[in-house]
């Protein structure tokens, strides 16, 4: 999920775990705040170059509603039914289990005020930032960018000036795109996804497509020859790029077929005035509002830089195991999330997900392994798009259905390093320990391990976490629950986990799992670092530097404790964590204090907001 914007007033939080005294020694990580956000905005560093030379920052005005770089909303909406307040509320009830689902749905649907309060049906749209409703209403009201992104301060907005081909009639609003950066390529390019700008034509505002991938300034198109609907409004998404000899292979997903059951009224967004999306199924028109919301079956795909024939068009990596549509309403989805050239190999192994039919489509974590004659296949794929240069296999040990019962809502592989170690998430279908847990898995060949307390105390029973990035030293980062609340979104913090024969394990006191806050404490930079508590880690470079987001308290928290109070207003900011392997670890303590609250910027979301600053993106 993409991280969400919020502000926090001074909150006193008593946590259950006791820490060790702070020592006056150099910290493992120094925190540097990245620029780019203005007052009232939230930001996160979402990607870092493999050599740590560049960093990407995403800035949000408000909540995203639905992730801007995700083929299947929340990884479970294979029907494309989540397009109203009620749908969001139902998703929360069925997959999150909060007692505060009405407030959660309000935030995702209506957005949030500049004060941090959640909007609801009583609020004018003009005072609300973000939220899915604004995208749906853009046809009549126009739209202003909610998500902007940059690399080292240079904004990435590849489609802002306009799109390729024949765009909608009217003038493009360059500040109406939503941009996500998923990776910084070896060449230093931003790789990610962006919506089309909206073109105003009289009273109507139309976008050319919902989302397209990009590598630098290059627009990545769907496969050629699949008809006018896909060629006109088809979607693509770019998760990253990898250099293979003279080729740059960008990977992600691309539309290959129309969505299932376009006549189903549930697929038309609430308040759109549309009974269904049938009118867009055979002819794409920018004057047809149905085409603004039309969806597709998106397949795992690549783009190869050296191709001269249809160079901008995607080539499909794999097939859908059970077809592009099924079970009346289901639309299949797949994507390549990450790629790496394994040690002693010359062709990239890739990972991601594909949907399988098990009395319903379920996303399952998969590995894409290059065939033996990969080089010849890749050359021939330029003109023979029926070729498959990778074979797809399921990540073992995390089957959706076990002994006849559904165990997981989905599984997805998010990253792979050159050692062949795959990191991903298995989302539990059943509620346990008060949560529909998102459990981290590590796969090596035929062996898959679900991380738990035996690997690290971070991973207690029923925890939720992300597995965002693993570097070539087997260092995995993400965010993880730091409490066991059963009725609301749990507070989370950034973590690092050193797997297997991790090179720097001794630097980390031979302890595999750490909250990053423990690694930013102590030493000459302690006062500066004490202004931050690391909310989430998104990416880690091979030297250990990390792209992250942090809660920021100007001037510093009252103490160095994990749960220290901020006397001002906390903000969510983008940060870079710079590794010092000669530093030592001084664990933060926990203050013994009564839970209290001042100010009112959190509004209805209360403590639950802390769990919503999350994304699983960027792979190399």
XYZ file of C-alpha atoms in Angstrom:
620
model
C 0.000 0.000 0.000
C 0.960 3.542 -0.641
C 1.756 5.694 2.360
C -0.991 8.069 3.504
C -0.734 11.650 4.660
C -1.478 12.736 8.196
C -0.382 15.083 10.949
C -0.170 14.218 14.618
C -0.676 16.350 17.706
C 1.308 15.652 20.878
C 0.414 12.056 21.791
C 1.654 10.236 24.831
C 1.901 6.518 24.133
C 2.941 3.946 26.705
C 4.371 0.833 25.074
C 4.712 -2.560 26.675
C 8.371 -3.337 26.035
C 11.191 -2.069 28.256
C 14.421 -0.932 26.635
C 17.995 -0.499 27.704
C 19.580 2.774 28.858
C 20.850 5.160 26.215
C 24.627 5.102 25.801
C 26.847 7.907 24.561
C 28.141 6.133 21.476
C 27.945 6.615 17.731
C 24.662 5.529 16.190
C 24.423 3.011 13.372
C 22.282 5.451 11.357
C 22.270 9.208 10.947
C 18.975 10.792 9.842
C 18.825 13.448 7.118
C 15.532 15.055 6.179
C 14.837 15.293 2.460
C 13.253 18.414 0.965
C 10.259 18.631 -1.328
C 7.167 18.901 0.868
C 5.430 22.168 1.679
C 3.488 23.071 4.801
C 0.520 20.752 5.262
C 1.934 18.003 3.062
C 3.416 14.652 4.021
C 6.367 13.005 2.334
C 8.330 9.767 2.178
C 11.577 8.698 0.545
C 10.332 5.787 -1.556
C 13.448 4.695 -3.441
C 17.220 4.933 -3.238
C 19.782 4.164 -5.924
C 21.637 0.872 -5.481
C 24.827 2.879 -4.874
C 22.968 5.340 -2.571
C 23.806 8.288 -4.850
C 20.210 9.405 -5.458
C 16.967 9.315 -3.532
C 13.323 9.628 -4.597
C 10.722 11.535 -2.595
C 6.957 11.292 -2.893
C 4.750 14.084 -1.516
C 1.061 13.656 -0.690
C -1.620 16.241 -0.032
C -4.086 13.665 1.245
C -4.963 9.950 1.355
C -4.787 8.058 -1.925
C -8.012 6.061 -1.691
C -6.681 3.406 -4.073
C -2.964 2.918 -4.625
C -1.720 4.737 -7.733
C 0.699 1.932 -8.617
C -1.218 -1.258 -7.923
C -2.881 -3.445 -10.544
C -5.459 -4.915 -8.158
C -6.790 -2.629 -5.398
C -5.593 -3.802 -1.976
C -4.427 -7.017 -3.719
C -7.913 -8.548 -3.255
C -10.312 -6.582 -5.480
C -10.258 -8.867 -8.515
C -13.817 -7.743 -9.316
C -12.991 -4.002 -9.365
C -15.884 -3.370 -7.015
C -14.078 -1.028 -4.575
C -15.250 2.334 -5.869
C -17.524 3.777 -3.179
C -17.572 4.622 0.508
C -19.511 1.451 1.290
C -17.037 -0.692 -0.639
C -14.125 0.769 1.323
C -15.992 0.236 4.580
C -16.709 -3.391 3.631
C -13.072 -3.973 2.712
C -11.995 -2.646 6.102
C -14.493 -4.879 7.910
C -13.508 -8.008 5.992
C -9.745 -7.600 5.675
C -8.639 -5.177 8.414
C -11.191 -5.772 11.157
C -11.013 -2.347 12.799
C -13.743 -1.008 15.065
C -12.990 2.334 13.402
C -13.764 1.246 9.820
C -16.259 4.068 9.326
C -13.520 6.622 10.040
C -11.024 4.704 7.887
C -13.479 4.658 4.972
C -14.250 8.364 5.460
C -10.552 9.150 5.108
C -10.020 7.042 2.005
C -13.232 8.217 0.310
C -13.617 11.882 1.317
C -10.009 12.795 2.147
C -8.566 14.889 4.940
C -8.564 18.568 5.931
C -5.479 20.757 6.245
C -5.877 20.463 10.019
C -5.519 16.685 9.784
C -9.186 16.023 10.551
C -10.953 13.444 8.429
C -13.572 14.697 5.984
C -17.039 13.179 5.843
C -20.288 13.572 3.921
C -20.969 16.925 5.581
C -17.782 18.547 4.283
C -17.383 20.426 1.049
C -14.997 18.719 -1.347
C -13.123 22.006 -1.662
C -11.799 21.766 1.915
C -10.681 18.130 1.564
C -7.390 16.840 0.169
C -7.030 13.418 -1.413
C -9.585 10.643 -1.286
C -11.043 8.450 -4.025
C -14.156 10.593 -4.445
C -12.121 13.466 -5.900
C -10.824 11.231 -8.685
C -14.314 10.024 -9.519
C -15.693 13.570 -9.509
C -12.850 14.926 -11.665
C -14.976 14.521 -14.821
C -17.097 17.473 -13.676
C -14.849 19.257 -11.199
C -11.335 18.903 -12.604
C -8.448 17.609 -10.537
C -5.266 18.751 -8.806
C -2.347 16.393 -8.236
C -2.470 14.554 -4.925
C 0.854 12.742 -5.354
C 3.987 14.364 -6.754
C 7.431 12.798 -6.878
C 11.026 13.825 -7.468
C 14.585 12.498 -7.594
C 17.138 14.675 -5.787
C 14.731 17.606 -6.019
C 13.967 17.266 -9.743
C 10.270 16.604 -10.258
C 9.239 13.556 -12.265
C 6.138 14.412 -14.296
C 6.597 12.637 -17.618
C 3.049 13.111 -18.863
C 2.425 16.574 -17.424
C 3.014 18.369 -20.734
C 0.807 15.823 -22.529
C 0.627 12.199 -23.643
C 1.673 10.387 -26.797
C -0.730 9.569 -29.603
C -4.019 11.439 -29.878
C -4.908 12.886 -26.474
C -8.336 14.103 -25.356
C -9.528 17.381 -26.802
C -8.674 20.440 -24.750
C -5.756 21.809 -22.783
C -3.761 19.599 -20.434
C -3.410 20.566 -16.774
C 0.185 19.617 -15.963
C -0.601 19.744 -12.247
C -3.281 17.067 -12.394
C -1.149 13.904 -12.573
C -0.492 11.486 -9.717
C 3.096 10.230 -9.892
C 4.764 7.360 -8.015
C 8.473 6.489 -8.208
C 9.074 2.792 -7.597
C 12.803 2.640 -8.334
C 15.855 4.649 -9.331
C 17.485 2.783 -12.209
C 21.192 2.101 -12.699
C 21.202 5.069 -15.096
C 19.733 7.304 -12.386
C 16.291 7.507 -13.996
C 13.031 7.611 -12.100
C 11.020 4.459 -12.853
C 7.382 4.361 -11.842
C 3.809 5.107 -12.832
C 1.776 8.224 -13.503
C -1.777 9.062 -14.406
C -2.527 11.094 -17.488
C -3.104 14.810 -16.995
C -6.710 15.933 -17.241
C -7.680 17.804 -20.400
C -10.385 20.425 -20.024
C -12.894 20.601 -22.856
C -15.676 22.951 -21.844
C -17.322 21.627 -18.689
C -15.718 18.191 -19.025
C -12.288 17.068 -17.758
C -10.989 13.826 -19.306
C -7.759 11.902 -18.788
C -6.199 9.787 -21.510
C -5.584 6.805 -19.188
C -5.703 5.899 -15.539
C -2.031 4.946 -15.235
C 1.030 4.388 -17.428
C 4.500 3.306 -16.498
C 7.560 5.366 -17.307
C 11.348 5.031 -17.300
C 12.824 8.505 -17.272
C 10.866 10.393 -19.913
C 9.761 7.298 -21.832
C 6.072 6.387 -21.787
C 5.624 2.624 -21.572
C 2.733 1.381 -23.704
C 0.622 -1.792 -23.624
C 1.356 -4.555 -26.160
C 0.571 -3.668 -29.747
C -2.155 -5.311 -31.811
C -4.724 -5.800 -29.037
C -7.408 -3.451 -30.364
C -8.344 0.192 -30.013
C -9.546 0.100 -26.398
C -6.261 -1.232 -25.023
C -4.091 0.832 -27.370
C -5.988 3.989 -26.394
C -6.695 3.749 -22.655
C -4.867 0.550 -21.657
C -2.814 0.663 -18.494
C 0.815 -0.067 -17.680
C 2.885 0.045 -14.509
C 6.680 0.060 -14.113
C 8.153 -1.308 -10.885
C 11.807 -1.089 -11.877
C 14.506 -1.699 -14.476
C 17.572 -3.904 -14.714
C 20.580 -3.758 -17.042
C 21.318 -6.994 -18.900
C 24.315 -6.632 -21.207
C 23.395 -3.837 -23.622
C 19.696 -4.089 -22.777
C 17.757 -2.185 -20.149
C 14.749 -4.303 -19.233
C 11.983 -2.345 -17.523
C 9.507 -4.594 -15.719
C 5.993 -4.311 -14.379
C 2.590 -4.975 -15.930
C 0.494 -4.102 -18.974
C -3.125 -4.465 -20.064
C -3.806 -7.433 -22.337
C -7.604 -7.863 -22.098
C -10.727 -6.001 -21.009
C -12.117 -6.363 -17.501
C -14.717 -9.042 -16.806
C -18.482 -8.372 -16.913
C -18.521 -4.724 -17.972
C -22.309 -4.717 -17.694
C -22.205 -5.195 -13.924
C -23.348 -1.948 -12.329
C -21.067 -2.510 -9.335
C -18.076 -1.724 -11.551
C -19.299 1.825 -12.218
C -18.142 4.188 -9.449
C -20.581 5.619 -6.967
C -21.938 9.055 -7.938
C -20.639 8.706 -11.510
C -24.160 8.537 -12.966
C -23.200 5.409 -14.921
C -25.255 2.242 -14.805
C -22.361 0.177 -16.150
C -19.194 0.442 -18.250
C -20.450 -1.436 -21.323
C -20.155 1.519 -23.660
C -16.358 1.458 -23.435
C -15.883 -2.259 -24.041
C -15.502 -2.060 -27.821
C -14.609 1.562 -28.602
C -12.603 3.948 -26.451
C -13.773 7.545 -26.467
C -12.591 10.434 -24.318
C -16.115 11.891 -24.496
C -17.523 8.710 -22.899
C -17.312 8.986 -19.126
C -17.351 5.183 -18.803
C -13.863 5.096 -20.348
C -12.514 7.158 -17.459
C -13.080 4.204 -15.102
C -12.640 1.225 -17.414
C -10.340 -1.504 -16.091
C -8.268 -4.292 -17.601
C -6.620 -7.638 -17.059
C -2.980 -6.604 -16.569
C -0.253 -9.173 -17.163
C 3.378 -9.343 -16.009
C 5.368 -7.584 -18.730
C 8.707 -6.128 -19.772
C 10.000 -3.401 -22.094
C 13.396 -3.865 -23.769
C 15.444 -0.766 -24.611
C 17.252 -2.132 -27.682
C 14.134 -3.138 -29.589
C 13.574 -1.118 -32.748
C 10.185 -2.659 -33.613
C 7.409 -1.321 -31.363
C 10.079 -0.397 -28.826
C 7.652 1.355 -26.471
C 5.223 -1.578 -26.390
C 5.200 -4.227 -23.670
C 6.130 -7.874 -24.144
C 4.267 -10.358 -21.966
C 6.324 -12.447 -19.534
C 3.816 -15.166 -18.644
C 0.244 -16.300 -19.182
C -2.669 -16.299 -16.758
C -2.923 -19.859 -15.396
C -6.732 -19.778 -15.514
C -7.509 -17.171 -18.140
C -7.885 -13.397 -18.128
C -11.423 -13.457 -16.705
C -13.436 -15.956 -14.704
C -16.141 -16.618 -12.132
C -18.383 -14.085 -13.915
C -16.921 -10.969 -12.266
C -13.218 -11.729 -11.728
C -10.447 -10.083 -13.731
C -6.994 -11.679 -13.573
C -3.947 -9.591 -12.683
C -0.187 -10.145 -12.579
C 2.968 -8.098 -12.228
C 6.744 -8.286 -12.008
C 7.711 -6.567 -8.762
C 11.481 -7.096 -8.774
C 14.375 -8.544 -10.748
C 17.962 -9.530 -10.035
C 20.794 -11.276 -11.849
C 21.747 -14.070 -9.504
C 25.377 -14.836 -8.706
C 26.982 -16.805 -11.573
C 23.985 -16.073 -13.841
C 23.691 -13.746 -16.830
C 19.908 -13.466 -17.189
C 17.537 -11.868 -14.659
C 15.301 -13.858 -12.324
C 12.140 -11.940 -11.497
C 9.416 -12.178 -8.848
C 5.917 -10.837 -8.331
C 2.433 -12.292 -8.392
C -0.146 -13.859 -10.680
C -3.794 -14.721 -10.072
C -4.904 -18.338 -9.816
C -8.488 -19.609 -9.730
C -9.338 -21.412 -6.505
C -13.110 -20.909 -6.533
C -12.229 -17.240 -6.990
C -9.134 -15.444 -8.254
C -6.371 -15.098 -5.664
C -3.031 -13.339 -6.113
C -0.170 -15.761 -5.469
C 3.551 -15.067 -5.118
C 5.504 -16.321 -8.124
C 9.020 -16.502 -9.492
C 9.873 -15.911 -13.171
C 12.989 -17.950 -14.059
C 14.829 -17.276 -17.354
C 14.805 -20.165 -19.834
C 18.071 -21.827 -20.807
C 18.416 -20.002 -24.136
C 17.341 -16.680 -22.727
C 19.529 -14.468 -24.907
C 18.150 -15.892 -28.153
C 14.608 -15.773 -26.832
C 14.910 -12.126 -25.809
C 16.187 -11.222 -29.274
C 13.364 -13.094 -30.982
C 10.735 -11.695 -28.621
C 11.006 -8.381 -30.441
C 9.059 -9.764 -33.401
C 7.522 -12.948 -32.001
C 5.463 -11.804 -29.035
C 4.121 -15.324 -28.429
C 7.489 -16.366 -26.970
C 7.908 -16.732 -23.213
C 11.498 -16.100 -22.108
C 10.771 -16.895 -18.455
C 9.002 -19.827 -16.836
C 6.626 -19.038 -13.996
C 6.483 -21.057 -10.779
C 4.712 -20.627 -7.467
C 6.691 -19.700 -4.370
C 6.345 -22.930 -2.324
C 5.074 -23.313 1.218
C 2.469 -20.535 1.200
C -0.461 -22.080 -0.667
C -3.687 -20.069 -0.565
C -5.743 -23.167 0.249
C -4.418 -25.764 2.676
C -6.255 -28.962 3.668
C -9.287 -27.602 1.847
C -9.371 -24.285 3.756
C -8.499 -20.790 2.539
C -5.513 -19.666 4.629
C -4.317 -16.525 2.837
C -6.157 -13.693 1.091
C -3.103 -13.196 -1.108
C 0.633 -13.714 -1.288
C 3.077 -11.517 -3.195
C 6.840 -11.566 -3.723
C 8.176 -8.019 -3.460
C 11.936 -8.300 -3.938
C 14.794 -10.650 -4.805
C 18.536 -10.126 -4.358
C 21.531 -11.555 -6.243
C 21.729 -14.406 -3.719
C 18.316 -15.596 -4.892
C 16.621 -14.662 -1.608
C 13.010 -13.596 -2.134
C 11.078 -11.457 0.353
C 7.331 -11.006 0.356
C 4.062 -10.962 2.252
C 1.352 -13.515 2.995
C -1.932 -11.864 4.029
C -3.876 -14.076 6.417
C -7.491 -14.802 5.482
C -8.490 -15.586 9.040
C -8.312 -13.257 11.984
C -5.813 -14.320 14.659
C -4.456 -12.455 17.690
C -6.799 -9.605 16.824
C -5.575 -9.030 13.262
C -5.723 -10.266 9.696
C -1.967 -10.546 9.863
C 0.385 -9.614 7.043
C 3.253 -12.025 7.607
C 6.711 -11.652 6.056
C 8.097 -14.652 4.197
C 11.620 -15.390 3.018
C 12.127 -17.867 0.186
C 15.349 -19.593 -0.881
C 14.795 -22.104 -3.663
C 12.375 -24.744 -2.414
C 12.431 -23.491 1.182
C 10.081 -20.762 2.420
C 10.138 -19.405 5.982
C 7.368 -17.328 7.537
C 9.133 -14.950 9.915
C 8.024 -15.252 13.525
C 9.258 -14.914 17.081
C 11.872 -17.631 16.545
C 13.583 -15.345 14.002
C 13.101 -12.056 15.888
C 11.011 -10.670 18.732
C 9.772 -8.067 16.226
C 7.564 -10.730 14.677
C 5.144 -11.606 17.470
C 2.030 -13.736 16.906
C -0.427 -11.953 14.633
C 1.884 -9.100 13.598
C 1.461 -7.037 10.446
C 4.500 -5.968 8.455
C 5.739 -5.064 5.006
C 8.708 -6.562 3.182
C 9.731 -3.608 1.061
C 13.319 -4.249 -0.042
C 16.194 -6.675 0.497
C 19.738 -5.740 -0.530
C 22.585 -7.996 -1.624
C 23.838 -8.243 1.982
C 20.526 -9.958 2.912
C 19.239 -6.919 4.819
C 15.457 -6.620 4.646
C 13.540 -3.439 5.526
C 9.917 -2.415 5.920
C 7.565 -1.533 8.762
C 6.134 -3.693 11.542
C 3.521 -3.472 14.305
C 4.803 -2.185 17.644
C 1.638 -2.963 19.581
C -1.042 -5.655 19.739
C -4.252 -3.586 19.578
C -7.212 -5.679 18.440
C -9.780 -3.067 17.442
C -7.983 -0.471 15.321
C -5.000 0.151 13.125
C -1.867 -0.644 15.112
C 1.016 1.757 15.403
C 4.002 0.670 13.325
C 7.668 1.596 12.941
C 10.423 0.962 10.433
C 12.560 -2.134 10.925
C 15.595 -3.925 9.532
C 16.021 -7.706 9.559
C 19.315 -9.436 8.700
C 18.695 -12.798 7.126
C 20.897 -15.867 6.993
C 24.571 -15.154 6.428
C 24.105 -11.384 6.419
C 27.522 -9.754 6.043
C 27.046 -7.144 8.768
C 25.393 -9.285 11.433
C 28.148 -8.608 13.982
C 27.623 -4.848 13.544
C 24.086 -5.457 14.790
C 25.239 -7.322 17.923
C 24.396 -10.617 16.169
C 20.715 -9.765 16.624
C 18.762 -10.089 13.401
C 15.763 -7.827 13.926
C 15.811 -4.174 15.007
C 13.486 -1.209 15.067
C 15.314 1.491 13.163
C 14.648 3.926 16.012
C 17.073 1.897 18.149
C 19.734 2.340 15.481
C 19.452 6.143 15.264
C 20.080 6.743 18.978
C 23.257 8.003 20.638
C 26.491 9.634 19.503
C 27.287 13.104 18.219
C 24.144 13.229 16.081
C 21.822 12.172 18.887
C 20.115 15.572 19.238
C 19.432 15.809 15.518
C 18.292 12.201 15.304
C 16.007 12.697 18.321
C 13.780 14.868 16.121
C 12.736 11.729 14.229
C 11.005 8.410 14.812
C 11.254 6.172 11.755
C 7.752 5.379 10.479
C 8.579 3.133 7.526
C 11.526 1.934 5.444
C 10.892 1.664 1.716
C 14.243 0.808 0.162
C 17.786 -0.150 1.156
C 20.962 0.335 -0.868
C 23.772 -2.194 -0.952
C 25.820 -0.065 1.457
C 22.960 -0.151 3.971
C 21.624 3.377 3.442
C 17.833 3.484 3.647
C 15.037 5.529 2.053
C 12.303 6.014 4.639
C 9.629 8.180 6.178
C 9.743 9.496 9.734
C 7.628 11.319 12.261
C 9.307 14.691 12.771
C 9.185 16.836 15.903
C 10.982 20.120 15.305
C 13.553 20.716 18.029
C 13.390 17.154 19.281
C 11.157 14.951 21.383
C 11.159 15.449 25.156
C 13.545 12.519 25.599
C 15.225 9.839 23.538
C 12.607 7.268 24.578
C 10.656 5.392 21.928
C 7.393 6.905 23.159
C 8.634 10.379 24.101
C 6.215 13.263 23.683
C 6.490 16.032 21.107
C 5.611 19.461 22.470
C 4.703 20.655 18.984
C 2.946 19.035 16.025
C 4.440 15.949 14.422
C 4.730 15.691 10.658
C 5.439 12.778 8.336
C 8.622 13.582 6.385
C 10.974 11.922 3.911
C 14.341 10.917 5.341
C 17.556 9.217 4.316
C 19.261 6.985 6.872
C 23.026 6.889 6.342
C 24.802 3.787 7.675
C 27.875 3.882 9.910
C 29.105 0.314 10.304
C 31.551 1.519 12.967
C 28.710 2.808 15.124
C 27.241 0.990 18.087
C 23.669 0.332 19.148
C 22.100 2.220 22.058
C 18.557 0.971 22.463
C 15.941 3.543 23.313
C 14.065 3.274 26.585
C 10.322 3.608 27.105
C 8.882 6.388 29.241
C 6.401 5.403 31.924
C 3.580 7.840 31.258
C -0.179 8.137 31.132
C -1.753 8.189 27.692
C -2.943 11.738 27.011
C -3.547 13.973 24.049
C -3.336 17.679 23.307
C -4.493 19.552 20.231
C -6.934 18.075 17.743
C -5.168 17.461 14.472
C -5.695 13.706 14.494
C -9.484 14.005 14.592
C -11.494 10.812 14.247
C -8.585 8.607 13.319
C -6.899 8.897 16.718
C -4.073 6.482 17.379
C -5.108 4.324 14.433
C -3.534 6.731 11.945
C -0.069 5.475 12.672
C -0.689 2.196 10.881
C -1.751 3.869 7.644
C 1.631 5.258 6.566
C 2.500 2.276 4.408
C 3.625 1.138 0.987
C 5.211 -1.914 -0.595
C 6.968 -0.547 -3.615
C 10.181 -0.247 -5.493
C 12.213 -3.213 -6.437
C 15.460 -3.555 -8.278
